CSV table of C-alpha atoms in Angstrom, one decimal:
chain,number,residue,atom,x,y,z
A,129,MET,CA,28.8,9.0,11.1
A,130,LEU,CA,25.5,7.3,10.2
A,131,LYS,CA,23.7,5.5,13.0
A,132,ASP,CA,23.8,1.7,12.3
A,133,PRO,CA,20.1,0.7,11.9
A,134,PHE,CA,20.8,-3.0,11.6
A,135,SER,CA,19.6,-3.9,15.1
A,136,LEU,CA,16.4,-5.8,14.6
A,137,ALA,CA,14.9,-4.3,17.7
A,138,THR,CA,15.6,-0.8,16.4
A,139,ALA,CA,14.1,-1.6,13.1
A,140,ALA,CA,11.0,-3.1,14.8
A,141,ARG,CA,10.4,0.1,16.7
A,142,PHE,CA,10.7,2.1,13.5
A,143,TRP,CA,8.3,-0.2,11.6
A,144,LEU,CA,5.7,0.0,14.4
A,145,ARG,CA,5.9,3.8,14.5
A,146,LEU,CA,5.5,3.9,10.7
A,147,GLY,CA,2.5,1.6,10.9
A,148,LEU,CA,0.8,4.0,13.3
A,149,VAL,CA,1.1,7.0,11.0
A,150,SER,CA,0.6,5.3,7.6
A,151,PHE,CA,-2.4,7.2,6.5
A,152,GLY,CA,-3.1,8.5,3.0
A,153,GLY,CA,-3.6,5.3,1.1
A,154,PRO,CA,-0.8,3.7,-0.9
A,155,ALA,CA,0.3,6.9,-2.4
A,156,GLY,CA,0.7,8.6,0.9
A,157,GLN,CA,2.3,5.5,2.5
A,158,ILE,CA,4.9,5.1,-0.3
A,159,ALA,CA,5.7,8.8,0.0
A,160,LEU,CA,6.1,8.3,3.8
A,161,LEU,CA,8.4,5.3,3.2
A,162,HIS,CA,10.5,7.3,0.8
A,163,SER,CA,10.7,10.3,3.1
A,164,GLU,CA,11.8,8.2,6.1
A,165,LEU,CA,14.1,5.7,4.5
A,166,VAL,CA,15.6,7.6,1.6
A,167,GLU,CA,15.6,11.2,2.7
A,168,ARG,CA,15.7,11.2,6.5
A,169,ARG,CA,17.5,8.0,7.6
A,170,ARG,CA,19.5,7.3,4.4
A,171,TRP,CA,19.0,3.6,4.8
A,172,LEU,CA,18.5,3.2,1.0
A,173,SER,CA,19.5,5.2,-2.1
A,174,GLU,CA,16.9,6.6,-4.5
A,175,ARG,CA,17.6,4.0,-7.1
A,176,ARG,CA,17.3,1.0,-4.8
A,177,PHE,CA,14.1,2.3,-3.3
A,178,LEU,CA,12.6,2.9,-6.8
A,179,HIS,CA,13.8,-0.5,-8.0
A,180,ALA,CA,11.9,-2.2,-5.1
A,181,LEU,CA,8.9,0.0,-5.7
A,182,ASN,CA,8.7,-1.0,-9.4
A,183,TYR,CA,8.6,-4.7,-8.5
A,184,CYS,CA,5.9,-4.2,-5.8
A,185,MET,CA,3.8,-2.2,-8.4
A,186,LEU,CA,3.8,-5.3,-10.6
A,187,LEU,CA,2.3,-7.5,-7.9
A,188,PRO,CA,-1.3,-8.0,-6.9
A,189,GLY,CA,-1.9,-6.8,-3.3
A,190,PRO,CA,-1.2,-3.6,-1.3
A,191,GLU,CA,1.9,-2.0,-2.8
A,192,ALA,CA,3.0,0.0,0.3
A,193,THR,CA,2.8,-3.1,2.5
A,194,GLN,CA,4.8,-5.1,0.1
A,195,LEU,CA,7.3,-2.4,-0.2
A,196,ALA,CA,7.7,-2.2,3.5
A,197,THR,CA,8.1,-6.0,3.6
A,198,TYR,CA,10.7,-5.9,0.8
A,199,LEU,CA,12.8,-3.2,2.5
A,200,GLY,CA,12.6,-5.0,5.8
A,201,TRP,CA,13.7,-8.2,4.0
A,202,LEU,CA,16.6,-6.4,2.3
A,203,MET,CA,17.9,-5.1,5.5
A,204,HIS,CA,17.2,-8.1,7.9
A,205,GLY,CA,16.2,-11.1,5.9
A,206,LEU,CA,13.2,-13.3,6.7
A,207,GLY,CA,12.8,-11.9,10.2
A,208,GLY,CA,13.0,-8.3,8.9
A,209,ALA,CA,10.3,-9.0,6.3
A,210,LEU,CA,7.9,-10.5,8.8
A,211,ILE,CA,8.5,-7.7,11.3
A,212,ALA,CA,8.3,-4.9,8.8
A,213,GLY,CA,5.2,-6.2,7.0
A,214,GLY,CA,3.5,-7.4,10.2
A,215,LEU,CA,4.0,-4.2,12.1
A,216,PHE,CA,3.0,-2.1,9.1
A,217,LEU,CA,-0.3,-3.9,9.2
A,218,LEU,CA,-0.9,-4.5,12.9
A,219,PRO,CA,-2.1,-1.0,13.9
A,220,SER,CA,-4.6,-1.1,11.0
A,221,VAL,CA,-5.9,-4.5,12.1
A,222,VAL,CA,-6.3,-3.4,15.7
A,223,VAL,CA,-8.0,-0.1,14.9
A,224,LEU,CA,-10.3,-1.5,12.3
A,225,LEU,CA,-11.4,-4.4,14.5
A,226,SER,CA,-12.1,-1.9,17.3
A,227,LEU,CA,-14.2,0.3,15.0
A,228,SER,CA,-16.0,-2.8,13.6
A,229,ALA,CA,-16.9,-3.9,17.1
A,230,ILE,CA,-18.3,-0.4,18.0
A,231,TYR,CA,-20.2,-0.3,14.7
A,232,ALA,CA,-21.7,-3.8,15.3
A,233,LEU,CA,-22.7,-3.0,18.9
A,234,TRP,CA,-24.0,0.6,18.5
A,235,GLY,CA,-24.9,0.9,14.9
A,236,GLN,CA,-24.7,4.2,13.0
A,237,LEU,CA,-22.3,6.8,14.6
A,238,PRO,CA,-23.4,10.3,13.8
A,239,LEU,CA,-19.9,11.7,14.7
A,240,LEU,CA,-18.3,9.5,12.0
A,241,ALA,CA,-20.2,11.2,9.2
A,242,ALA,CA,-18.9,14.6,10.4
A,243,VAL,CA,-15.4,13.3,10.7
A,244,PHE,CA,-15.5,11.7,7.3
A,245,TRP,CA,-16.7,14.9,5.7
A,246,ALA,CA,-13.4,16.6,6.7
A,247,LEU,CA,-11.1,13.5,6.3
A,248,LYS,CA,-12.0,12.8,2.6
A,249,PRO,CA,-10.6,16.2,1.3
A,250,ALA,CA,-7.6,15.9,3.6
A,251,VAL,CA,-6.8,12.5,2.2
A,252,LEU,CA,-7.2,13.9,-1.3
A,253,GLY,CA,-4.6,16.5,-0.4
A,254,ILE,CA,-2.2,13.8,0.8
A,255,VAL,CA,-2.6,11.9,-2.4
A,256,LEU,CA,-2.0,15.0,-4.5
A,257,GLN,CA,1.1,15.9,-2.5
A,258,ALA,CA,2.4,12.3,-2.9
A,259,ALA,CA,1.9,12.5,-6.7
A,260,TRP,CA,3.9,15.7,-6.8
A,261,ARG,CA,6.7,14.4,-4.6
A,262,LEU,CA,7.1,11.1,-6.6
A,263,GLY,CA,6.7,12.9,-9.9
A,264,ARG,CA,9.6,15.3,-9.1
A,265,ARG,CA,11.8,12.3,-8.4
A,266,THR,CA,10.9,10.1,-11.3
A,267,LEU,CA,9.7,12.1,-14.3
A,268,HIS,CA,13.1,13.4,-15.3
A,269,ASN,CA,12.5,13.6,-19.0
A,270,PRO,CA,9.5,14.3,-21.4
A,271,ALA,CA,9.1,10.7,-22.3
A,272,LEU,CA,8.4,9.7,-18.8
A,273,VAL,CA,6.0,12.7,-18.3
A,274,LEU,CA,4.1,11.5,-21.4
A,275,ILE,CA,3.9,8.0,-19.9
A,276,ALA,CA,2.5,9.3,-16.7
A,277,ALA,CA,-0.1,11.5,-18.5
A,278,ALA,CA,-1.2,8.6,-20.7
A,279,ALA,CA,-1.6,6.3,-17.7
A,280,CYS,CA,-3.7,8.8,-15.9
A,281,LEU,CA,-6.0,9.3,-18.9
A,282,ALA,CA,-6.1,5.5,-19.5
A,283,LEU,CA,-7.5,4.9,-16.1
A,284,ALA,CA,-9.6,8.0,-15.5
A,285,VAL,CA,-11.1,8.3,-19.0
A,286,GLY,CA,-10.5,5.1,-20.9
A,287,ARG,CA,-11.2,2.8,-17.9
A,288,VAL,CA,-8.4,0.6,-19.0
A,289,PRO,CA,-7.9,-2.4,-16.7
A,290,TYR,CA,-4.9,-2.0,-14.5
A,291,PRO,CA,-3.1,-5.2,-15.5
A,292,ALA,CA,-3.5,-4.2,-19.1
A,293,LEU,CA,-2.0,-0.8,-18.3
A,294,ILE,CA,1.0,-2.3,-16.6
A,295,ILE,CA,1.7,-4.8,-19.4
A,296,ALA,CA,1.4,-2.0,-22.0
A,297,THR,CA,3.7,0.3,-20.0
A,298,ALA,CA,6.3,-2.5,-19.5
A,299,LEU,CA,6.2,-3.1,-23.3
A,300,VAL,CA,6.8,0.6,-24.0
A,301,GLY,CA,9.7,0.6,-21.5
A,302,TRP,CA,11.2,-2.5,-23.1
A,303,ILE,CA,11.0,-1.0,-26.6
A,304,GLY,CA,12.2,2.4,-25.4
A,305,GLY,CA,15.1,0.8,-23.5
A,306,ARG,CA,16.3,-0.8,-26.8
A,307,LEU,CA,15.8,2.3,-28.9
A,308,ARG,CA,16.6,5.2,-26.5
A,309,PRO,CA,18.2,3.6,-23.4
A,310,ALA,CA,19.2,7.0,-21.9
A,311,LEU,CA,15.5,7.9,-21.5
A,312,PHE,CA,14.7,4.8,-19.4
A,313,ARG,CA,17.5,4.7,-17.0
A,314,GLY,CA,16.9,5.7,-13.4
A,315,PRO,CA,17.7,9.3,-12.3
A,316,SER,CA,21.3,9.9,-11.7
A,317,PRO,CA,22.5,10.3,-8.1
A,318,HIS,CA,22.9,14.1,-8.7
A,319,THR,CA,19.4,14.4,-10.1
A,320,ALA,CA,17.9,12.5,-7.3
A,321,ALA,CA,19.7,14.7,-4.7
A,322,GLU,CA,18.7,17.9,-6.5
A,323,VAL,CA,15.0,17.2,-6.7
A,324,GLY,CA,14.7,15.3,-3.5
A,325,GLY,CA,16.7,17.6,-1.3
A,326,ALA,CA,18.7,14.6,0.1
A,327,THR,CA,22.3,13.9,0.5
A,328,PRO,CA,24.0,12.0,-2.3
A,329,PRO,CA,23.1,8.3,-2.6
A,330,GLU,CA,26.7,7.3,-1.7
A,331,ALA,CA,25.9,8.2,1.9
A,332,ALA,CA,23.1,5.6,2.0
A,333,LEU,CA,23.7,2.4,3.9
A,334,HIS,CA,22.2,0.5,1.0
A,335,GLY,CA,23.6,2.6,-1.8
A,336,ASP,CA,23.7,2.2,-5.6
A,337,ASP,CA,27.0,0.3,-5.4
A,338,THR,CA,26.5,-1.6,-2.2
A,339,PRO,CA,26.7,-5.4,-2.8
A,340,THR,CA,23.5,-7.4,-2.3
A,341,PRO,CA,23.4,-8.9,1.2
A,342,THR,CA,24.1,-12.6,1.4
A,343,HIS,CA,20.5,-13.4,2.5
A,344,ALA,CA,19.1,-11.5,-0.5
A,345,ARG,CA,21.0,-13.5,-3.2
A,346,PHE,CA,19.1,-16.0,-5.3
A,347,HIS,CA,19.5,-19.7,-4.4
A,348,TRP,CA,17.2,-22.5,-5.7
A,349,ARG,CA,17.2,-24.2,-2.4
A,350,ARG,CA,16.0,-21.0,-0.6
A,351,LEU,CA,13.3,-20.5,-3.2
A,352,ALA,CA,12.1,-24.1,-2.7
A,353,LEU,CA,12.0,-23.7,1.0
A,354,THR,CA,10.1,-20.4,0.7
A,355,LEU,CA,7.5,-22.0,-1.6
A,356,LEU,CA,7.1,-25.0,0.7
A,357,GLY,CA,6.7,-22.7,3.8
A,358,GLY,CA,4.1,-20.7,1.9
A,359,GLY,CA,2.2,-23.7,0.9
A,360,VAL,CA,2.0,-24.9,4.5
A,361,ALA,CA,1.0,-21.5,5.8
A,362,LEU,CA,-1.9,-21.4,3.3
A,363,GLY,CA,-2.8,-25.1,3.3
A,364,LEU,CA,-2.7,-26.0,7.0
A,365,PRO,CA,-5.1,-23.3,8.2
A,366,LEU,CA,-7.5,-24.0,5.3
A,367,THR,CA,-7.4,-27.7,6.3
A,368,LEU,CA,-8.1,-26.9,9.9
A,369,LEU,CA,-11.0,-24.5,9.0
A,370,THR,CA,-12.5,-27.2,6.7
A,371,LEU,CA,-12.2,-29.8,9.5
A,372,ALA,CA,-13.9,-27.5,12.0
A,373,GLY,CA,-16.8,-26.2,9.8
A,374,GLY,CA,-16.8,-28.1,6.5
A,375,TRP,CA,-15.6,-27.2,3.1
A,376,ASP,CA,-18.6,-24.9,2.6
A,377,GLY,CA,-18.5,-23.5,6.1
A,378,GLN,CA,-18.3,-19.8,6.5
A,379,LEU,CA,-14.6,-19.6,7.6
A,380,ALA,CA,-13.3,-22.0,4.9
A,381,THR,CA,-15.3,-20.2,2.3
A,382,MET,CA,-13.9,-16.9,3.4
A,383,ALA,CA,-10.3,-18.3,3.3
A,384,ARG,CA,-10.8,-19.5,-0.3
A,385,PHE,CA,-12.5,-16.3,-1.5
A,386,PHE,CA,-10.0,-13.9,0.1
A,387,THR,CA,-7.0,-15.9,-1.3
A,388,LYS,CA,-8.6,-15.3,-4.7
A,389,VAL,CA,-8.9,-11.6,-3.8
A,390,ALA,CA,-5.2,-11.5,-2.9
A,391,LEU,CA,-4.3,-12.9,-6.3
A,392,VAL,CA,-6.4,-10.6,-8.5
A,393,SER,CA,-6.0,-7.3,-6.5
A,394,PHE,CA,-4.1,-5.4,-9.2
A,395,GLY,CA,-4.6,-1.7,-9.3
A,396,GLY,CA,-5.1,-1.0,-5.6
A,397,ALA,CA,-8.0,-1.3,-3.3
A,398,TYR,CA,-10.4,0.7,-5.4
A,399,ALA,CA,-9.9,-1.6,-8.3
A,400,VAL,CA,-10.6,-4.8,-6.4
A,401,LEU,CA,-13.3,-3.6,-3.9
A,402,PRO,CA,-16.1,-4.0,-6.5
A,403,PHE,CA,-15.1,-7.7,-6.7
A,404,VAL,CA,-15.1,-8.0,-2.9
A,405,ALA,CA,-18.5,-6.4,-2.6
A,406,GLN,CA,-20.0,-8.6,-5.3
A,407,GLY,CA,-18.8,-11.7,-3.5
A,408,ALA,CA,-19.4,-10.7,0.1
A,409,VAL,CA,-22.7,-8.9,-0.5
A,410,ASP,CA,-24.4,-10.6,-3.5
A,411,THR,CA,-22.9,-14.1,-3.5
A,412,TYR,CA,-22.4,-15.0,0.1
A,413,GLY,CA,-24.5,-12.4,2.0
A,414,TRP,CA,-22.0,-11.8,4.7
A,415,LEU,CA,-23.1,-8.2,5.0
A,416,ASP,CA,-25.4,-5.9,3.1
A,417,ALA,CA,-24.6,-3.1,0.7
A,418,ALA,CA,-25.1,-0.3,3.3
A,419,GLN,CA,-22.7,-2.0,5.7
A,420,MET,CA,-20.2,-2.4,2.9
A,421,VAL,CA,-20.2,1.4,2.2
A,422,ASP,CA,-19.9,2.1,5.9
A,423,GLY,CA,-16.9,-0.3,6.1
A,424,LEU,CA,-15.2,1.5,3.3
A,425,ALA,CA,-15.6,4.8,5.1
A,426,LEU,CA,-14.1,3.3,8.3
A,427,GLY,CA,-11.2,1.9,6.2
A,428,GLU,CA,-10.4,5.3,4.8
A,429,THR,CA,-9.8,6.7,8.3
A,430,THR,CA,-7.4,4.1,9.6
A,431,PRO,CA,-3.7,3.7,9.0
A,432,GLY,CA,-2.5,0.9,6.7
A,433,PRO,CA,-3.7,-0.2,3.3
A,434,LEU,CA,-7.3,0.6,2.3
A,435,ILE,CA,-7.8,-3.1,1.3
A,436,MET,CA,-7.8,-3.7,5.1
A,437,VAL,CA,-11.5,-3.0,4.8
A,438,VAL,CA,-11.7,-6.7,4.2
A,439,ALA,CA,-11.2,-7.1,7.9
A,440,PHE,CA,-14.5,-5.3,8.4
A,441,VAL,CA,-16.1,-7.5,5.8
A,442,GLY,CA,-15.0,-10.6,7.7
A,443,PHE,CA,-16.0,-9.2,11.1
A,444,MET,CA,-19.5,-8.3,9.9
A,445,GLY,CA,-19.8,-11.8,8.3
A,446,GLY,CA,-19.0,-13.4,11.6
A,447,TRP,CA,-21.1,-11.0,13.6
A,448,ASN,CA,-24.2,-11.3,11.3
A,449,GLY,CA,-23.9,-15.0,11.3
A,450,SER,CA,-23.7,-15.5,15.1
A,451,GLY,CA,-24.3,-12.2,16.9
A,452,THR,CA,-21.1,-12.5,18.9
A,453,LEU,CA,-18.0,-10.4,18.9
A,454,SER,CA,-15.7,-13.5,19.2
A,455,ALA,CA,-17.1,-14.9,16.0
A,456,GLY,CA,-16.5,-11.5,14.3
A,457,VAL,CA,-12.9,-11.3,15.5
A,458,VAL,CA,-12.1,-14.9,14.4
A,459,ALA,CA,-13.6,-14.3,10.9
A,460,ALA,CA,-11.8,-11.0,10.5
A,461,LEU,CA,-8.4,-12.6,11.4
A,462,VAL,CA,-9.0,-15.4,9.0
A,463,VAL,CA,-9.7,-12.9,6.2
A,464,VAL,CA,-6.6,-10.9,7.1
A,465,TRP,CA,-4.4,-14.0,7.1
A,466,PHE,CA,-5.5,-15.2,3.7
A,467,THR,CA,-5.6,-11.8,2.1
A,468,PHE,CA,-2.1,-10.7,3.1
A,469,LEU,CA,-0.1,-13.9,3.3
A,470,PRO,CA,0.4,-14.1,-0.5
A,471,SER,CA,2.0,-10.6,-0.4
A,472,PHE,CA,4.7,-11.9,1.9
A,473,LEU,CA,5.3,-14.9,-0.3
A,474,PHE,CA,5.7,-12.7,-3.4
A,475,ILE,CA,8.4,-10.7,-1.7
A,476,LEU,CA,10.3,-13.6,-0.2
A,477,ALA,CA,10.2,-15.6,-3.4
A,478,GLY,CA,10.8,-12.9,-5.9
A,479,GLY,CA,13.0,-10.4,-4.0
A,480,PRO,CA,16.3,-12.2,-4.8
A,481,LEU,CA,15.6,-12.2,-8.5
A,482,VAL,CA,14.7,-8.5,-8.3
A,483,GLU,CA,18.0,-7.7,-6.5
A,484,ALA,CA,19.9,-9.6,-9.2
A,485,SER,CA,18.3,-7.4,-11.9
A,486,ARG,CA,19.3,-4.0,-10.5
A,487,GLU,CA,21.9,-3.3,-13.2
A,488,ASP,CA,20.1,-5.1,-16.1
A,489,LEU,CA,18.6,-2.4,-18.4
A,490,ARG,CA,16.4,-5.1,-20.0
A,491,VAL,CA,14.6,-5.3,-16.7
A,492,GLY,CA,15.3,-1.7,-15.5
A,493,ALA,CA,13.8,0.1,-18.5
A,494,PRO,CA,10.3,-1.5,-18.2
A,495,LEU,CA,10.4,-0.9,-14.5
A,496,THR,CA,11.4,2.7,-15.0
A,497,ALA,CA,8.4,3.1,-17.4
A,498,ILE,CA,6.1,1.5,-14.8
A,499,THR,CA,7.4,3.9,-12.1
A,500,ALA,CA,6.4,6.8,-14.4
A,501,ALA,CA,3.0,5.3,-14.9
A,502,VAL,CA,2.6,5.1,-11.1
A,503,VAL,CA,2.5,8.9,-11.0
A,504,GLY,CA,-0.4,8.9,-13.4
A,505,VAL,CA,-2.1,6.1,-11.5
A,506,ILE,CA,-1.9,8.2,-8.3
A,507,LEU,CA,-3.3,11.2,-10.2
A,508,SER,CA,-6.2,9.1,-11.4
A,509,LEU,CA,-6.9,8.1,-7.8
A,510,ALA,CA,-7.0,11.8,-6.9
A,511,LEU,CA,-9.6,12.3,-9.7
A,512,TYR,CA,-11.6,9.4,-8.4
A,513,LEU,CA,-11.6,10.8,-4.8
A,514,ALA,CA,-12.4,14.3,-5.9
A,515,GLY,CA,-16.1,13.7,-6.4
A,516,PRO,CA,-17.0,12.1,-3.1
A,517,ALA,CA,-14.5,14.4,-1.3
A,518,LEU,CA,-15.5,17.8,-2.7
A,519,ALA,CA,-19.1,17.1,-3.7
A,520,PRO,CA,-20.3,14.6,-1.1
A,521,GLY,CA,-24.0,15.2,-1.6
A,522,GLY,CA,-23.7,15.5,-5.4
A,523,SER,CA,-23.2,19.3,-5.3
A,524,HIS,CA,-20.2,21.5,-4.8
A,525,ASP,CA,-19.2,21.8,-1.1
A,526,GLY,CA,-17.1,25.0,-0.5
A,527,GLY,CA,-16.2,23.8,3.0
A,528,ALA,CA,-14.6,20.6,1.7
A,529,VAL,CA,-12.6,22.6,-0.9
A,530,LEU,CA,-11.3,24.8,1.9
A,531,VAL,CA,-10.2,21.7,3.9
A,532,LEU,CA,-8.4,20.4,0.7
A,533,LEU,CA,-6.6,23.7,0.2
A,534,ALA,CA,-5.6,23.9,3.8
A,535,ALA,CA,-4.3,20.3,3.7
A,536,VAL,CA,-2.3,21.0,0.6
A,537,VAL,CA,-0.7,24.1,2.1
A,538,LEU,CA,0.1,22.4,5.4
A,539,LEU,CA,1.7,19.4,3.6
A,540,GLY,CA,3.6,21.7,1.3
A,541,ARG,CA,5.1,23.4,4.4
A,542,GLY,CA,6.4,20.1,5.8
A,543,LEU,CA,3.6,19.0,8.1
A,544,GLY,CA,3.2,15.3,8.2
A,545,ALA,CA,0.2,13.2,7.2
A,546,LEU,CA,-0.8,12.4,10.8
A,547,PRO,CA,-1.1,16.0,12.0
A,548,VAL,CA,-3.1,16.8,8.9
A,549,ILE,CA,-5.4,13.9,9.6
A,550,GLY,CA,-5.7,15.0,13.2
A,551,ALA,CA,-6.5,18.6,12.2
A,552,ALA,CA,-9.2,17.4,9.7
A,553,THR,CA,-10.7,15.3,12.4
A,554,ALA,CA,-10.9,18.3,14.7
A,555,VAL,CA,-12.5,20.4,11.9
A,556,GLY,CA,-15.1,17.7,11.3
A,557,LEU,CA,-16.0,17.4,15.0
A,558,GLY,CA,-16.2,21.2,15.2
A,559,ARG,CA,-18.6,21.3,12.2
A,560,TRP,CA,-20.7,18.7,13.9
A,561,TRP,CA,-20.8,20.6,17.1
A,562,LEU,CA,-21.7,23.9,15.5
A,563,SER,CA,-24.5,22.3,13.6
A,564,GLY,CA,-26.2,21.3,16.8
A,565,GLY,CA,-24.8,17.7,17.1
A,566,GLY,CA,-23.3,18.4,20.5
């Protein structure tokens, strides 16, 4: 008998624990969500999970955070969405604000460089393992393998903009769904079980044939209330910030700029961070280029989405402008609010429409193609990370390669992301101590 997970308190404890261990970037976080919800707890079937993932991949913003929000909403409605998404982000906010304060007060931390040296190849291993796991579950015919390979080459070699890749992939899926529909259906329950090692989807609490919960069904009135609430949640804080410091004040400007960031952040953090750096460093001067790079390094070592590095940007903007920790914290919280609120609105407004389309091949075929492309996108991210991870000084680093190989072996034997991150941290500290740093 499956344990009933529909206590909101039980779910809240689960989402908080997940937020504390959500290392590895979006690829690792999505793999973690799949492992916990589909394979271990059987709260969702393979198809329902992938259907939600497909929608989140279409949206601007952090895919894993949106996926957690969507799944929390599916199981517990509005409260579940706020708790799942909020607790998925909270550990990242707390950790990054703490590291930002340390950085601002004490400057460069020699220990961090040693830790980052080992963490980068470990994170690369997590990304590679996530691509492997997701690929086994989704690339169930040669056409989808070809889509994944094309997506990887388009991003890594052709530098195709991510929105253009998604549009092209959706078009391929739509055409393929009309010409060869069997190739663009989701994996059968038996296939999913065989490659994933899980029990059949019929055992899932939200299985393939489970009716959509009442709160997840589309209603025009509910959509109107969601949009109204979202408008108030964005407009009221912006109005208060403008009244407090003026339309061109730092906080109001940050609110407007990071709302724009939230709406154009297709392709993950690495795709949008150049836009963030251009605005924060060159246009507004909230921090300098060296601080921006240090913030990215800090963001890579914390749980949660990498785009949470915007909290560091906001903190340093407030700190550099006033020299006080309180100003840095307030600015960081403003940035976090306006960066992540649109993600919640996308889920609450669009989720009912997505649930209604589960059995519609006209929607499902493009989304299946996009899921295949996601595997290629994750591989392209691995290629992007390989340079700084394995050749941090511009030349081949044998030690970093050994850390990568060790991470891949440990992950392949079932060790979780957090123990691998912990082991890499210990390796980095040991290297620093042996080099005379201690």
